Tab-separated table of C-alpha atoms in Angstrom:
chain	number	residue	atom	x	y	z
A	14	UNK	CA	0.000	0.000	0.000
A	15	UNK	CA	1.357	3.407	-0.958
A	16	UNK	CA	2.131	5.987	1.694
A	17	UNK	CA	4.131	9.203	1.897
A	18	UNK	CA	7.888	8.815	1.833
A	19	UNK	CA	8.271	10.825	5.048
A	20	UNK	CA	6.148	8.289	6.897
A	21	UNK	CA	8.049	5.340	5.419
A	22	UNK	CA	11.418	6.835	6.397
A	23	UNK	CA	10.161	7.607	9.894
A	24	UNK	CA	8.796	4.074	10.387
A	25	UNK	CA	12.120	2.673	9.200
A	26	UNK	CA	13.841	4.642	11.965
A	27	UNK	CA	15.859	6.675	9.467
A	28	UNK	CA	14.702	10.100	10.623
A	29	UNK	CA	11.785	12.137	11.848
A	30	UNK	CA	9.155	13.092	9.281
A	31	UNK	CA	10.400	16.681	9.243
A	32	UNK	CA	14.005	15.578	8.695
A	33	UNK	CA	12.805	13.220	5.936
A	34	UNK	CA	11.182	16.154	4.143
A	35	UNK	CA	14.532	17.945	4.184
A	36	UNK	CA	16.334	14.851	2.827
A	37	UNK	CA	13.765	14.609	0.021
A	38	UNK	CA	14.212	18.298	-0.866
A	39	UNK	CA	18.000	17.781	-0.930
A	40	UNK	CA	17.625	14.946	-3.442
A	41	UNK	CA	19.023	12.297	-1.092
A	42	UNK	CA	16.071	9.886	-1.510
A	43	UNK	CA	15.421	7.685	-4.533
A	44	UNK	CA	12.523	5.397	-5.385
A	45	UNK	CA	13.270	2.650	-7.899
A	46	UNK	CA	16.568	4.381	-8.740
A	47	UNK	CA	14.867	7.718	-9.551
A	48	UNK	CA	15.738	10.664	-7.319
A	49	UNK	CA	12.689	12.182	-5.631
A	50	UNK	CA	12.402	15.871	-4.708
A	51	UNK	CA	8.619	16.217	-4.316
A	52	UNK	CA	7.384	16.146	-0.700
A	53	UNK	CA	4.052	14.663	-1.762
A	54	UNK	CA	5.638	11.595	-3.368
A	55	UNK	CA	4.238	8.254	-2.245
A	56	UNK	CA	5.726	4.779	-2.471
A	57	UNK	CA	4.868	1.228	-1.549
A	58	UNK	CA	7.508	-0.074	0.886
A	59	UNK	CA	6.533	-3.662	0.001
A	60	UNK	CA	7.147	-3.188	-3.745
A	61	UNK	CA	9.349	-0.122	-4.274
A	62	UNK	CA	13.096	0.120	-3.746
A	63	UNK	CA	13.650	3.133	-1.483
A	64	UNK	CA	17.185	4.405	-0.931
A	65	UNK	CA	18.833	7.112	1.176
A	66	UNK	CA	22.190	8.273	-0.164
A	67	UNK	CA	22.288	5.102	-2.246
A	68	UNK	CA	21.690	2.741	0.707
A	69	UNK	CA	18.593	0.542	0.633
A	70	UNK	CA	16.013	1.346	3.339
A	71	UNK	CA	14.289	-1.591	5.000
A	72	UNK	CA	11.228	-1.590	7.232
A	73	UNK	CA	12.213	-5.023	8.500
A	74	UNK	CA	14.588	-3.667	11.144
A	75	UNK	CA	14.268	-4.737	14.750
A	76	UNK	CA	12.227	-2.275	16.783
A	77	UNK	CA	14.008	-0.924	19.831
A	78	UNK	CA	12.318	0.671	22.849
A	79	UNK	CA	14.483	2.038	25.636
A	80	UNK	CA	13.656	3.729	28.921
A	81	UNK	CA	16.306	6.144	30.135
A	82	UNK	CA	16.462	8.192	33.294
A	83	UNK	CA	17.665	11.507	31.862
A	84	UNK	CA	19.741	13.422	34.362
A	85	UNK	CA	19.967	17.204	34.440
A	86	UNK	CA	22.520	18.692	32.069
A	87	UNK	CA	21.607	16.809	28.885
A	88	UNK	CA	19.697	18.082	25.861
A	89	UNK	CA	16.838	15.942	24.525
A	90	UNK	CA	17.942	15.985	20.887
A	91	UNK	CA	20.290	14.100	18.571
A	92	UNK	CA	22.571	17.085	17.916
A	93	UNK	CA	23.126	20.390	19.665
A	94	UNK	CA	24.669	23.391	17.875
A	95	UNK	CA	25.834	24.707	21.262
A	96	UNK	CA	27.857	21.540	21.901
A	97	UNK	CA	26.024	20.529	25.079
A	98	UNK	CA	25.792	16.839	26.008
A	99	UNK	CA	22.907	15.024	24.298
A	100	UNK	CA	20.807	12.156	25.676
A	101	UNK	CA	22.224	9.576	23.277
A	102	UNK	CA	25.652	10.209	24.841
A	103	UNK	CA	24.263	8.236	27.788
A	104	UNK	CA	23.651	5.111	25.714
A	105	UNK	CA	26.307	2.423	25.661
A	106	UNK	CA	26.103	-0.659	23.471
A	107	UNK	CA	23.195	0.568	21.323
A	108	UNK	CA	24.322	0.429	17.700
A	109	UNK	CA	20.945	1.269	16.135
A	110	UNK	CA	19.824	4.855	15.588
A	111	UNK	CA	17.279	5.665	18.283
A	112	UNK	CA	15.757	9.040	19.010
A	113	UNK	CA	13.899	10.606	21.927
A	114	UNK	CA	10.141	10.201	22.101
A	115	UNK	CA	9.139	13.488	23.712
A	116	UNK	CA	11.211	16.134	25.422
A	117	UNK	CA	12.655	16.989	28.791
A	118	UNK	CA	14.313	20.354	29.353
A	119	UNK	CA	18.059	20.656	29.861
A	120	UNK	CA	17.563	21.234	33.602
A	121	UNK	CA	14.880	18.524	33.972
A	122	UNK	CA	15.369	14.919	34.885
A	123	UNK	CA	13.136	11.899	34.563
A	124	UNK	CA	11.933	9.083	32.337
A	125	UNK	CA	12.638	9.489	28.653
A	126	UNK	CA	11.694	6.895	26.057
A	127	UNK	CA	13.976	6.365	23.061
A	128	UNK	CA	13.073	4.261	20.030
A	129	UNK	CA	13.660	3.662	16.355
A	130	UNK	CA	9.921	3.126	15.816
A	131	UNK	CA	8.558	6.289	14.198
A	132	UNK	CA	4.922	5.200	14.274
A	133	UNK	CA	5.150	4.424	18.004
A	134	UNK	CA	6.724	7.844	18.633
A	135	UNK	CA	4.016	9.587	16.619
A	136	UNK	CA	1.223	7.850	18.535
A	137	UNK	CA	2.705	8.763	21.910
A	138	UNK	CA	3.399	12.392	21.079
A	139	UNK	CA	0.636	13.609	18.777
A	140	UNK	CA	-2.284	15.274	20.622
A	141	UNK	CA	-4.932	13.557	18.505
A	142	UNK	CA	-4.184	10.242	20.261
A	143	UNK	CA	-4.900	11.850	23.655
A	144	UNK	CA	-2.216	9.982	25.577
A	145	UNK	CA	-2.180	11.538	29.069
A	146	UNK	CA	1.189	12.546	30.452
A	147	UNK	CA	1.973	12.936	34.135
A	148	UNK	CA	4.669	15.334	35.285
A	149	UNK	CA	6.039	15.415	38.787
A	150	UNK	CA	7.450	18.805	39.593
A	151	UNK	CA	8.819	20.687	42.559
A	152	UNK	CA	7.660	24.267	42.667
A	153	UNK	CA	9.381	27.096	44.456
A	154	UNK	CA	7.277	28.054	47.477
A	155	UNK	CA	3.683	26.866	47.764
A	156	UNK	CA	0.970	27.004	45.127
A	157	UNK	CA	-1.693	29.512	46.028
A	158	UNK	CA	-5.365	28.901	45.453
A	159	UNK	CA	-6.168	29.679	41.824
A	160	UNK	CA	-2.545	29.578	40.653
A	161	UNK	CA	-3.333	26.751	38.198
A	162	UNK	CA	-6.167	28.716	36.571
A	163	UNK	CA	-3.960	30.084	33.720
A	164	UNK	CA	-2.772	26.542	32.969
A	165	UNK	CA	-6.341	25.252	32.833
A	166	UNK	CA	-7.360	28.070	30.486
A	167	UNK	CA	-4.758	26.969	27.949
A	168	UNK	CA	-2.176	28.729	25.805
A	169	UNK	CA	-2.298	30.315	22.393
A	170	UNK	CA	0.712	29.904	20.127
A	171	UNK	CA	1.376	32.152	17.113
A	172	UNK	CA	1.100	29.208	14.692
A	173	UNK	CA	-1.805	27.330	16.280
A	174	UNK	CA	-5.190	27.590	17.905
A	175	UNK	CA	-5.887	27.651	21.628
A	176	UNK	CA	-4.525	24.567	23.402
A	177	UNK	CA	-6.199	23.478	26.616
A	178	UNK	CA	-5.023	20.579	28.727
A	179	UNK	CA	-7.612	17.863	29.025
A	180	UNK	CA	-7.182	17.621	32.777
A	181	UNK	CA	-4.952	19.099	35.445
A	182	UNK	CA	-4.839	17.761	38.959
A	183	UNK	CA	-2.693	18.944	41.805
A	184	UNK	CA	-1.851	16.657	44.663
A	185	UNK	CA	1.065	16.079	47.004
A	186	UNK	CA	3.325	13.172	46.090
A	187	UNK	CA	3.105	10.635	48.931
A	188	UNK	CA	6.466	9.996	50.553
A	189	UNK	CA	8.339	12.416	48.282
A	190	UNK	CA	11.043	14.375	50.030
A	191	UNK	CA	10.406	18.082	50.030
A	192	UNK	CA	12.354	21.105	51.077
A	193	UNK	CA	10.889	23.861	53.239
A	194	UNK	CA	10.743	26.139	50.194
A	195	UNK	CA	9.689	23.489	47.647
A	196	UNK	CA	6.521	21.436	47.441
A	197	UNK	CA	6.604	18.133	45.533
A	198	UNK	CA	3.514	18.024	43.312
A	199	UNK	CA	2.103	15.751	40.614
A	200	UNK	CA	0.246	17.174	37.646
A	201	UNK	CA	-1.549	15.136	34.993
A	202	UNK	CA	-2.060	16.995	31.755
């Protein structure tokens, strides 16, 4: 069955869909030995010969799913123009190309999933699949009554419509160590 090349490349673990679009525009992708530069191009991975820089792409690669505790001081990306440490620097013995599924800030720590399965990553991250995410945070001071109201109202981004979280709850984390000036909280968005 035909599908867009970006999706095929993502499922093969070659790149993200956005990076695949760039590779197509650069003329690095060929289908049946013909270079493709149109973003809309479709192919059938079961019938067509798809190549990146002359190397055959296969969807029959082993799927890898890793859980990593990302410490503070690492960037959740595969390359950083500022030269900071990246999360894949923490992986030893993983020869396959895996990429982060989601993001954690440079100063954040916690569970990060890495995989070479583009469809899995898309399903976890895209809002249309409504996968709830729970964040445990420590806030400076104590949350005052009504302080979550702006979060519940949502945010407007210049390139998108209003985004409202489906649900926000605030509760203390049982048994979590706290500091006098910091309250451990759990929020489900």
